[in-house]
Short mmCIF file of C-alpha atoms and ligand atoms in Angstrom, two decimals:
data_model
loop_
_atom_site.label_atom_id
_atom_site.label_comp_id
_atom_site.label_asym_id
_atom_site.label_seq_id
_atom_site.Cartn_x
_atom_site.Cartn_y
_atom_site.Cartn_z
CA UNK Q 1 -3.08 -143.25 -17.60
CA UNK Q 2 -6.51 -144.69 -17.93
CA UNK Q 3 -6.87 -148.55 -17.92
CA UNK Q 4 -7.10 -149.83 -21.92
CA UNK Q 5 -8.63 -152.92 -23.46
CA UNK Q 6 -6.71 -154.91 -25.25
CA UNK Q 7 -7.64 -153.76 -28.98
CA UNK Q 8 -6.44 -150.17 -27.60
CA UNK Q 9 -3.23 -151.19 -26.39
CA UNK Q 10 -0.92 -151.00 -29.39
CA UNK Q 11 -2.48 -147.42 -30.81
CA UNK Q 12 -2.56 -146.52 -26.54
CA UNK Q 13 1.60 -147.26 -26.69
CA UNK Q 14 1.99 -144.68 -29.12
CA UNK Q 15 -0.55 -142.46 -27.16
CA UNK Q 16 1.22 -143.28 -23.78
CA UNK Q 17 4.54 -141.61 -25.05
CA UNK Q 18 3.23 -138.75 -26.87
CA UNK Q 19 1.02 -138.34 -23.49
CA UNK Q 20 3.94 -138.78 -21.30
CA UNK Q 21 6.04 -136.24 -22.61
CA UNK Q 22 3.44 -133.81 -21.74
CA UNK Q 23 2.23 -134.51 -19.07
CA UNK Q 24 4.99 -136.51 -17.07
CA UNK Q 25 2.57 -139.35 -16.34
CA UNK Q 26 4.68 -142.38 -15.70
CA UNK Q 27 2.25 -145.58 -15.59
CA UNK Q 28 0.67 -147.08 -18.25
CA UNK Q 29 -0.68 -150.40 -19.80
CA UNK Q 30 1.50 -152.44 -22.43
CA UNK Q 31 1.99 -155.64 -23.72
CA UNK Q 32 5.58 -155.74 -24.15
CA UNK Q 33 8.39 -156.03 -21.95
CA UNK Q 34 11.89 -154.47 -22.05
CA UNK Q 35 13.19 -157.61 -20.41
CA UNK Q 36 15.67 -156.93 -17.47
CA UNK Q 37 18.70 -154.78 -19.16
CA UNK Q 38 20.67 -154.20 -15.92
CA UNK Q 39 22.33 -157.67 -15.37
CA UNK Q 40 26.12 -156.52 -14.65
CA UNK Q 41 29.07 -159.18 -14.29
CA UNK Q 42 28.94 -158.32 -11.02
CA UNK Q 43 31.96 -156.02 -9.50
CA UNK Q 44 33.83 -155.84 -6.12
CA UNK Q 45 31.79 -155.97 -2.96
CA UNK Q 46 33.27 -152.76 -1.08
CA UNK Q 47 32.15 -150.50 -4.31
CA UNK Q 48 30.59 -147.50 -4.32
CA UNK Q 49 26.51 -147.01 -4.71
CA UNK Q 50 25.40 -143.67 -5.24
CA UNK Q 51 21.70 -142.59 -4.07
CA UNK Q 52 20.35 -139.61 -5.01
CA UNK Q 53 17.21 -138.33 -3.38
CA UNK Q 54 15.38 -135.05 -3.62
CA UNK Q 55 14.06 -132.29 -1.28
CA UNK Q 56 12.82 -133.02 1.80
CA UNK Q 57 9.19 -133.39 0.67
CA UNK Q 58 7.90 -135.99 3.15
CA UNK Q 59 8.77 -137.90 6.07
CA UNK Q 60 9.50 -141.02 3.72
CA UNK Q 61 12.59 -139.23 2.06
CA UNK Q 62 14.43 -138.16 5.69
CA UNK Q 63 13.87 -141.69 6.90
CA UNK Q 64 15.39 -143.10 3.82
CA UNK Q 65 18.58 -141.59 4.01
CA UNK Q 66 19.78 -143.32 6.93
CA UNK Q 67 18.19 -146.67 6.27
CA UNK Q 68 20.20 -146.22 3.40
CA UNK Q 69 23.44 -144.96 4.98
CA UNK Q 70 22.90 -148.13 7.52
CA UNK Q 71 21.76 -150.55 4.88
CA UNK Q 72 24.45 -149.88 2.32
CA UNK Q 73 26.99 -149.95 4.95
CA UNK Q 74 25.87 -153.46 6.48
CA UNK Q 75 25.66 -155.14 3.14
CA UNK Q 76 29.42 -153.87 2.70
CA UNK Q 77 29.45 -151.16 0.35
CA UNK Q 78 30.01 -147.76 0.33
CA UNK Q 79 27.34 -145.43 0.58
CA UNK Q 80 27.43 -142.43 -1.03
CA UNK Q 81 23.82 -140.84 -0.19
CA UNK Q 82 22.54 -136.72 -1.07
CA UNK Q 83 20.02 -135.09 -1.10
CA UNK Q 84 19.35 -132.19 -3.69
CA UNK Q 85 17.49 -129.30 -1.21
CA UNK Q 86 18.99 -126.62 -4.06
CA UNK Q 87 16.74 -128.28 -6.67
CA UNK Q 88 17.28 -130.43 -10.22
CA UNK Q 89 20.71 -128.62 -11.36
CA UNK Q 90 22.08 -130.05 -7.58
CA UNK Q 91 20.64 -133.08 -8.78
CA UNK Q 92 22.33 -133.72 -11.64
CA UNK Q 93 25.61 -132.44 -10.63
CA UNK Q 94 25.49 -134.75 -7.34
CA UNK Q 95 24.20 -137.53 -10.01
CA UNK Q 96 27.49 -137.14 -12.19
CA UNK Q 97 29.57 -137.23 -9.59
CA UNK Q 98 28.24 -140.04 -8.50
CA UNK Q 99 29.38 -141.14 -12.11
CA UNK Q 100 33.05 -139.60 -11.53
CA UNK Q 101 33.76 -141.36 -8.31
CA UNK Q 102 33.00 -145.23 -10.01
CA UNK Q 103 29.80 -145.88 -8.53
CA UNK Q 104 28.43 -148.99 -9.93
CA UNK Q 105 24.85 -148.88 -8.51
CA UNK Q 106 22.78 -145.14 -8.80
CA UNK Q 107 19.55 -145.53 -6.60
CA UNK Q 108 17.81 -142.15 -7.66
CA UNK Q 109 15.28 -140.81 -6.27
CA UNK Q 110 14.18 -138.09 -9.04
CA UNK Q 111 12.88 -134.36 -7.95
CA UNK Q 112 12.31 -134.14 -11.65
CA UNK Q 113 11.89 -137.06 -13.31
CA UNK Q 114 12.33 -136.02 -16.97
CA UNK Q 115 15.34 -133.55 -16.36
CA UNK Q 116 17.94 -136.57 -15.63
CA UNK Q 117 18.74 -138.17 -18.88
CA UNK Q 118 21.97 -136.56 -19.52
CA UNK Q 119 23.02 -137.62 -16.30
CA UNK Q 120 21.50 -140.91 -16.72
CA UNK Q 121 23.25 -141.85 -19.46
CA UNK Q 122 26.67 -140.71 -18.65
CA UNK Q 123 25.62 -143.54 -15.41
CA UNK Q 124 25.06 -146.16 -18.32
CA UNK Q 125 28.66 -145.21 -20.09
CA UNK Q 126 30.25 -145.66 -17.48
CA UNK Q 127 28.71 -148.93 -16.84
CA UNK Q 128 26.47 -148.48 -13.72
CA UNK Q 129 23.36 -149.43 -13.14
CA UNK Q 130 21.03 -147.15 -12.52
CA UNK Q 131 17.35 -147.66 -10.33
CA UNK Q 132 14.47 -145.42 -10.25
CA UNK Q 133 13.62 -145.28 -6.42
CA UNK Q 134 10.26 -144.47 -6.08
CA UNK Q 135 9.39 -142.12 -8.53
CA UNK Q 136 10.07 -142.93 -12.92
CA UNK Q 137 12.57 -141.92 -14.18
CA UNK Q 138 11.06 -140.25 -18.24
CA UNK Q 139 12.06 -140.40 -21.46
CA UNK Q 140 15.25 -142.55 -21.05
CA UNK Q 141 15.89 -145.53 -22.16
CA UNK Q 142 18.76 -145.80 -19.23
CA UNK Q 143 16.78 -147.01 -16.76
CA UNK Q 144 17.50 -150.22 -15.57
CA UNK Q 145 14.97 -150.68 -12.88
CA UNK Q 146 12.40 -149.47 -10.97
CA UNK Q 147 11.36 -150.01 -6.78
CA UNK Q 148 8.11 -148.22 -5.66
CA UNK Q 149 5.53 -149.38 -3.91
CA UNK Q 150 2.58 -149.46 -6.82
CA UNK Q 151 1.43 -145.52 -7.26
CA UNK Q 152 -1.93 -146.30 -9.41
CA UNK Q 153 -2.90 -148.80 -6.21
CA UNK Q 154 -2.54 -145.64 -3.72
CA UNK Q 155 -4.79 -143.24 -5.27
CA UNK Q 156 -7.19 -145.43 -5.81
CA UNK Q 157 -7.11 -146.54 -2.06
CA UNK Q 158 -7.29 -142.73 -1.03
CA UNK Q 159 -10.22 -142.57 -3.92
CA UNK Q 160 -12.21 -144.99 -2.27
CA UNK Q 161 -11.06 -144.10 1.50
CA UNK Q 162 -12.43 -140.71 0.48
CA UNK Q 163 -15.93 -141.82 -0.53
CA UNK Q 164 -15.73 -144.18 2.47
CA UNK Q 165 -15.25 -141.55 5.18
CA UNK Q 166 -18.16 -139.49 3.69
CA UNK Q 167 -20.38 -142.51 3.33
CA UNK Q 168 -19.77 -143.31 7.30
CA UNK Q 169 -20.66 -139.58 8.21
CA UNK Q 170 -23.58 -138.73 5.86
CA UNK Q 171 -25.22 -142.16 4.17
CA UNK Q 172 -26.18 -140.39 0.91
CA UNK Q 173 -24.78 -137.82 -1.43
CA UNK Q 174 -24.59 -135.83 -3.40
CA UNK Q 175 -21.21 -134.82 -1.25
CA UNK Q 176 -19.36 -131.24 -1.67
CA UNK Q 177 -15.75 -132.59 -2.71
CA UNK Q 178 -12.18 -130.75 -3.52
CA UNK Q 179 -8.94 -132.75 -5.58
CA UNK Q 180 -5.76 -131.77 -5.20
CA UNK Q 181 -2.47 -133.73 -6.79
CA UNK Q 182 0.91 -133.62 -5.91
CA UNK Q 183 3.97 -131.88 -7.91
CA UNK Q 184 3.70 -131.63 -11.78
CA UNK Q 185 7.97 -132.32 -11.78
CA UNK Q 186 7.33 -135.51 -9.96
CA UNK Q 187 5.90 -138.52 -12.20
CA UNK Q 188 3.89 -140.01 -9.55
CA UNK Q 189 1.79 -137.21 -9.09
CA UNK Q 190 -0.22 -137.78 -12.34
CA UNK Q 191 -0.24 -141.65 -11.68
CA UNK Q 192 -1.78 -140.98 -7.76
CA UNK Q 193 -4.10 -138.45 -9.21
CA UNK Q 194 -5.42 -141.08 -12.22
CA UNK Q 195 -5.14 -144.31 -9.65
CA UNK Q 196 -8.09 -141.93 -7.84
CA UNK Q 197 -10.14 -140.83 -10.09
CA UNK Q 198 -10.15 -144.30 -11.73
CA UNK Q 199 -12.65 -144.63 -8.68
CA UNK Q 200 -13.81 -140.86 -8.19
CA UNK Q 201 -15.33 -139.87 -11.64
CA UNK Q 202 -17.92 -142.25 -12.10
CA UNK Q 203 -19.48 -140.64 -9.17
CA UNK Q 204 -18.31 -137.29 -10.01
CA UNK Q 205 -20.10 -138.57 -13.89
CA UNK Q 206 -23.39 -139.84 -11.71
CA UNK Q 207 -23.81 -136.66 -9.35
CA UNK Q 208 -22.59 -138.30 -6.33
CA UNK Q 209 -19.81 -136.20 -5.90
CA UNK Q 210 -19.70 -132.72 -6.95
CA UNK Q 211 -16.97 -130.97 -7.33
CA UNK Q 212 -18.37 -127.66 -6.73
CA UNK Q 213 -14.89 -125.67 -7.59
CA UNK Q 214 -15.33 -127.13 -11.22
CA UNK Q 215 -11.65 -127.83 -11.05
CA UNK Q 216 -11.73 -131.71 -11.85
CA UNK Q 217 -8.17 -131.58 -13.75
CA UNK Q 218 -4.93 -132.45 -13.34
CA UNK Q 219 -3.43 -129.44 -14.52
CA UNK Q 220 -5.87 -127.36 -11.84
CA UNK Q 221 -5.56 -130.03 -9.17
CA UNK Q 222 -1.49 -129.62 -8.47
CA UNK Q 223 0.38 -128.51 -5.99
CA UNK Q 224 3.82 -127.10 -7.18
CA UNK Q 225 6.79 -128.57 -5.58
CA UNK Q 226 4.50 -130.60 -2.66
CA UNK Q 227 4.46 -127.36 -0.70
CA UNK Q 228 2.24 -126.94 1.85
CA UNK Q 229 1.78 -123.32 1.56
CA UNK Q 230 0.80 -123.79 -2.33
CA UNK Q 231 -2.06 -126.32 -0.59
CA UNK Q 232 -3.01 -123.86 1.86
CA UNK Q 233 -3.17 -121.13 -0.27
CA UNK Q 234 -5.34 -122.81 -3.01
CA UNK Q 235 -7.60 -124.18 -0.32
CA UNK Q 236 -8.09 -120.88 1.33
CA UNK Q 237 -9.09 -119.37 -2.17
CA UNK Q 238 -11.60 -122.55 -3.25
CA UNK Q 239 -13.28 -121.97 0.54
CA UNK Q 240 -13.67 -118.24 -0.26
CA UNK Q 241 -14.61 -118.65 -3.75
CA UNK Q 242 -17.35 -121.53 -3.11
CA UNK Q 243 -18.60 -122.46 0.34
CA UNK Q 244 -19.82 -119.39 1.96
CA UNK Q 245 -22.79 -121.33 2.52
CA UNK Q 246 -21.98 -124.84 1.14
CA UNK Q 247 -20.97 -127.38 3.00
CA UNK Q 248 -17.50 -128.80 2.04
CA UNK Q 249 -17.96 -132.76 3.12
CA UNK Q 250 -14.10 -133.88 1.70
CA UNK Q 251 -10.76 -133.36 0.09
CA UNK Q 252 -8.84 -135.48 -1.90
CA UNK Q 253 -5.38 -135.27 -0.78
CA UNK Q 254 -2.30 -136.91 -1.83
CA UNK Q 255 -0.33 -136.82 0.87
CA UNK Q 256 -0.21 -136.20 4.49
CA UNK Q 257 1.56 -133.21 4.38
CA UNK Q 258 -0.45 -131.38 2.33
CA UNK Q 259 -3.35 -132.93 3.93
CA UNK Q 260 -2.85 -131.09 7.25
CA UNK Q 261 -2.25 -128.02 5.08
CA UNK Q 262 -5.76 -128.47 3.71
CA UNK Q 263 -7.14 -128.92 7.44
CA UNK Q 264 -5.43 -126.05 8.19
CA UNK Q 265 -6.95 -124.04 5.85
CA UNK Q 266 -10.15 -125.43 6.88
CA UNK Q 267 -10.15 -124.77 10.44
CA UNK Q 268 -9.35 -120.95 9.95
CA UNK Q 269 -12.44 -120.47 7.64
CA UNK Q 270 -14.47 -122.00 10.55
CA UNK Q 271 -15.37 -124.72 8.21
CA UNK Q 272 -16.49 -128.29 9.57
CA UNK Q 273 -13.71 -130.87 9.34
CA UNK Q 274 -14.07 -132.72 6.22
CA UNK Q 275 -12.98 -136.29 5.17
CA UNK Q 276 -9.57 -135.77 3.64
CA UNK Q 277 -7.34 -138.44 2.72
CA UNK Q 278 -3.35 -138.82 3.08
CA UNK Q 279 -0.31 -140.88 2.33
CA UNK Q 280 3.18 -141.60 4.00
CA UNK Q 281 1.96 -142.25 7.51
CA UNK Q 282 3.94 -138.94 8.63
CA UNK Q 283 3.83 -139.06 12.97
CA UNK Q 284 1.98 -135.57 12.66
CA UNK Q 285 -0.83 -137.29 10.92
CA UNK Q 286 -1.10 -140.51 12.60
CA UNK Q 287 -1.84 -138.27 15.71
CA UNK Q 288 -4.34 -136.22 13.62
CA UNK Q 289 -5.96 -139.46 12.68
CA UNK Q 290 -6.31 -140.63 15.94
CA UNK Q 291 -7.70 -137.55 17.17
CA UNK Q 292 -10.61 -137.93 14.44
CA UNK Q 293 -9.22 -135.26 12.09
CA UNK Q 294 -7.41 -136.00 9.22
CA UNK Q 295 -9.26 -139.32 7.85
CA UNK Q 296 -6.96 -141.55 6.06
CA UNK Q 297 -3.57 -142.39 5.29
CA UNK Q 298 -1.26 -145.39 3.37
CA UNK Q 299 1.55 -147.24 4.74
CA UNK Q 300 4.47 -147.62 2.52
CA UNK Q 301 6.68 -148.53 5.47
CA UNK Q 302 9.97 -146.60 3.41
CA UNK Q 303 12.22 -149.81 5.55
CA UNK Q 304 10.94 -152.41 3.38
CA UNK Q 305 11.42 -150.38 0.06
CA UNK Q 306 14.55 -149.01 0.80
CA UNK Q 307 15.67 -153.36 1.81
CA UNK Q 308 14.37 -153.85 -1.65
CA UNK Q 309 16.74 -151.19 -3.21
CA UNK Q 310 19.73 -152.71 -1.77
CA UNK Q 311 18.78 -156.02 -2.62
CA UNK Q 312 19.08 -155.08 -5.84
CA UNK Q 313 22.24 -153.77 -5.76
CA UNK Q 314 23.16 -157.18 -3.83
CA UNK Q 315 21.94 -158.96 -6.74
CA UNK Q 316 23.64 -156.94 -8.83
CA UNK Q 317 27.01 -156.88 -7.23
CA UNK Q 318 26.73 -161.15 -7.11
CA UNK Q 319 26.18 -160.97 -11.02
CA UNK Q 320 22.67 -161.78 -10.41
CA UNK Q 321 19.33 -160.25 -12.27
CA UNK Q 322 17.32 -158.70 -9.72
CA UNK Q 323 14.14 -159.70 -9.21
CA UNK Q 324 11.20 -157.55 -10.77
CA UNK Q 325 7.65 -158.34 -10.22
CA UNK Q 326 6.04 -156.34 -12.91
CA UNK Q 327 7.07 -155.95 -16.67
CA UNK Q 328 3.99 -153.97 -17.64
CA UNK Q 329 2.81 -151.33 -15.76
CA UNK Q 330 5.56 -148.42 -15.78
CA UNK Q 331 6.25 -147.10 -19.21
CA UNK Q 332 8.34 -144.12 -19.15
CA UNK Q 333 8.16 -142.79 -22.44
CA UNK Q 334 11.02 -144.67 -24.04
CA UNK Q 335 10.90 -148.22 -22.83
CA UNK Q 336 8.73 -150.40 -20.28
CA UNK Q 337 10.91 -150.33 -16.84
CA UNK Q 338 11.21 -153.94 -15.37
CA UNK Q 339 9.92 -153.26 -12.22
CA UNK Q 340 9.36 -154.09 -8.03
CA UNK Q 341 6.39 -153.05 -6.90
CA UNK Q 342 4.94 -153.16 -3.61
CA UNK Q 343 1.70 -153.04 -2.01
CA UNK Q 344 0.60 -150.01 -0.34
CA UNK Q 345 -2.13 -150.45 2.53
CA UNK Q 346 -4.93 -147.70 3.48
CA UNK Q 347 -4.78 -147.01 7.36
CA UNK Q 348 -7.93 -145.03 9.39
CA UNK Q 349 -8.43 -144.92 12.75
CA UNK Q 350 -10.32 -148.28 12.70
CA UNK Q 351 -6.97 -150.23 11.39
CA UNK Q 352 -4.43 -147.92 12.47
CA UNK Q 353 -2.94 -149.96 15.54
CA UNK Q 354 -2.72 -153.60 13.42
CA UNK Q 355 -1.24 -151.73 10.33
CA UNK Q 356 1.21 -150.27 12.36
CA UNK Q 357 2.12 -153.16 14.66
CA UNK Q 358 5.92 -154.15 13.46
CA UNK Q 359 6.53 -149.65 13.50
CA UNK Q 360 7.66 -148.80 17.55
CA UNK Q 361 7.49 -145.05 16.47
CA UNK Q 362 4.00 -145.27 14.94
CA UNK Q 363 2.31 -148.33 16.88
CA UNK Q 364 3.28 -146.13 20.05
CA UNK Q 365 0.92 -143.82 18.67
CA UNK Q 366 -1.90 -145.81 18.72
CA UNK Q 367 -2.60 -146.80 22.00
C1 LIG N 1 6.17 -140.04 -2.91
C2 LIG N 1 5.20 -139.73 -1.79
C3 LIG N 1 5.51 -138.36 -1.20
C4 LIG N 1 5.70 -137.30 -2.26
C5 LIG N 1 6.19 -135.98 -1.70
C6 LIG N 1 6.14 -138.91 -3.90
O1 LIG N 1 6.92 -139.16 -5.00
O2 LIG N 1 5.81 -141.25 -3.52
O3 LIG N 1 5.30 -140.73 -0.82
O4 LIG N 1 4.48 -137.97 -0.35
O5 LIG N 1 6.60 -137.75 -3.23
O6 LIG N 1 7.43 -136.12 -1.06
#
């Protein structure tokens, strides 16, 4: 979603869901707020909270199940935590059953985050509460909250890492540059990819950076399912296609996954290393970055996001409203989502060790 004055903001609400049933974009700008609708009486302290997460995409997810299986336990409930490798339909059936067995928190973690709402609202009828964990939930109006750390904030970090790193290497463009975006399913993918370009395409719009694919959209810039074969691929076929003889000086990537995918692709061309940027702080990467390959990545440290989810379902089990620090940014289609945001951090090798310092597993790296 682009960033709207205020005069645009009630004809841009009516744009915003229109836009977000097409596209699965999942942040926008509004004035109003949805309140919080999830306050429950609160229930008995040894219930059952379901968390659904999706396929393994990324370090973040695997690490999240047992922080979650650990957390839930320690705070007393019962844990009921799955992931959905087989895809949405093993989503939604893990989601109702979640719903069968009484659970009166769902944590979900969307592969799909349109595809849900039947599930979703059989959740609300039965008088759960249910959370978007860090990707929207679309197009219901059963979403009670939502935990993330803020989406828009990352890409425009890796934006500006990206014309950063190419800065520090070459003081003047114009620079050679590729985009590529995450999964069209998931609703952060669009919100990354806009967060981004909210800092790429005025120089893409003054000839600083030149795209020299032409493929500047969205729509050309994904990456089905986060797969890094579908990254390598499409990088292998933009290097044959354009820089037989140009210089390719950096890659916007979304993640760190597909972000060694693209330096793979790069290195069997023969091509120089170019900046790319990254997200999740995966181990593979924070070794590429400090051998002075991949360029950047973000910290979302998943332990501090997946604390926040249970609080919430602490609050909620004490009959408490949970605490939300935005009620503007995340519309889903249907209604404004109260939500927690936190406040992802850019990492290179110049920061890595002090952004790191409370992780053993990644600090360790660093040294
Ligand atoms: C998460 C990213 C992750 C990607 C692929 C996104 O929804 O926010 O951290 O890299 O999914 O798993």
């Amino acid at each position: 979603m682009l960033k709207l004055n205020k005069s645009a903001k009630s004809l841009a609400a009516i744009a915003a869901i229109s836009a977000l049933a097409l596209t699965g974009c999942g942040r926008t700008e509004s004035s109003s707020s949805s309140g919080s609708s999830g306050a429950a009486a609160g229930f008995a302290q040894d219930s059952l909270i379901g968390v659904a997460l999706p396929q393994k995409t990324s370090e973040n997810w695997v690490l999240a199940e047992s922080l979650f299986n650990d957390g839930l336990k320690a705070a007393g409930f019962k844990g009921d935590v799955q992931f959905a490798n087989g895809g949405v339909s093993e989503q939604q059936n893990q989601i109702s059953s979640m719903v069968t067995k009484g659970a009166k928190v769902i944590i979900v973690g969307a592969i799909d985050g349109a595809q849900l709402g039947t599930q979703i609202q059989q959740a609300k009828s039965a008088g759960a509460t249910v959370i978007a964990y860090d990707r929207l939930l679309l197009n219901t109006e059963n979403v009670d909250y939502y935990v993330a750390y803020d989406n828009f904030k990352v890409g425009q970090l890796q934006g500006q890492a990206l014309l950063d790193g190419m800065k520090a290497k070459k003081a003047t463009g114009p620079y050679n540059v590729e985009l590529f975006a995450g999964s069209p399913d998931d609703a952060n993918a669009k919100v990354f990819f806009d967060g981004a370009m909210d800092v790429l395409k005025p120089k893409i719009d003054d000839g600083t950076l030149k795209v020299v694919s032409g493929q500047k959209d969205f729509t050309q810039a994904v990456t089905q399912g986060w797969k890094a074969e579908n990254a390598q691929k499409r990088m292998d076929t933009l290097l044959a296609g354009n820089y037989t003889s140009a210089e390719l000086d950096g890659v916007l990537s979304p993640n760190d996954t597909l972000a060694r995918a693209i330096l793979t692709s790069v290195k069997a061309a023969g091509k120089a290393t170019p900046i790319v940027t990254g997200q999740d702080s995966e181990v593979e990467s924070v070794k590429s970055i400090m051998a002075g390959e991949q360029y950047s990545t973000i910290n979302k440290d998943t332990r501090a996001l997946v604390t926040h989810a249970i609080q919430m379902a602490k609050d909620l089990q004490a009959g408490k409203t949970p605490e939300v620090n935005d009620d503007k940014s995340y519309n889903n289609g249907t209604k404004v989502v109260p939500a927690y945001l936190l406040p992802p951090q850019i990492v290179t090798k110049e920061n890595a060790a002090q952004a790191y310092a409370n992780d053993p597993t990644l600090s360790a790296l660093t040294k």
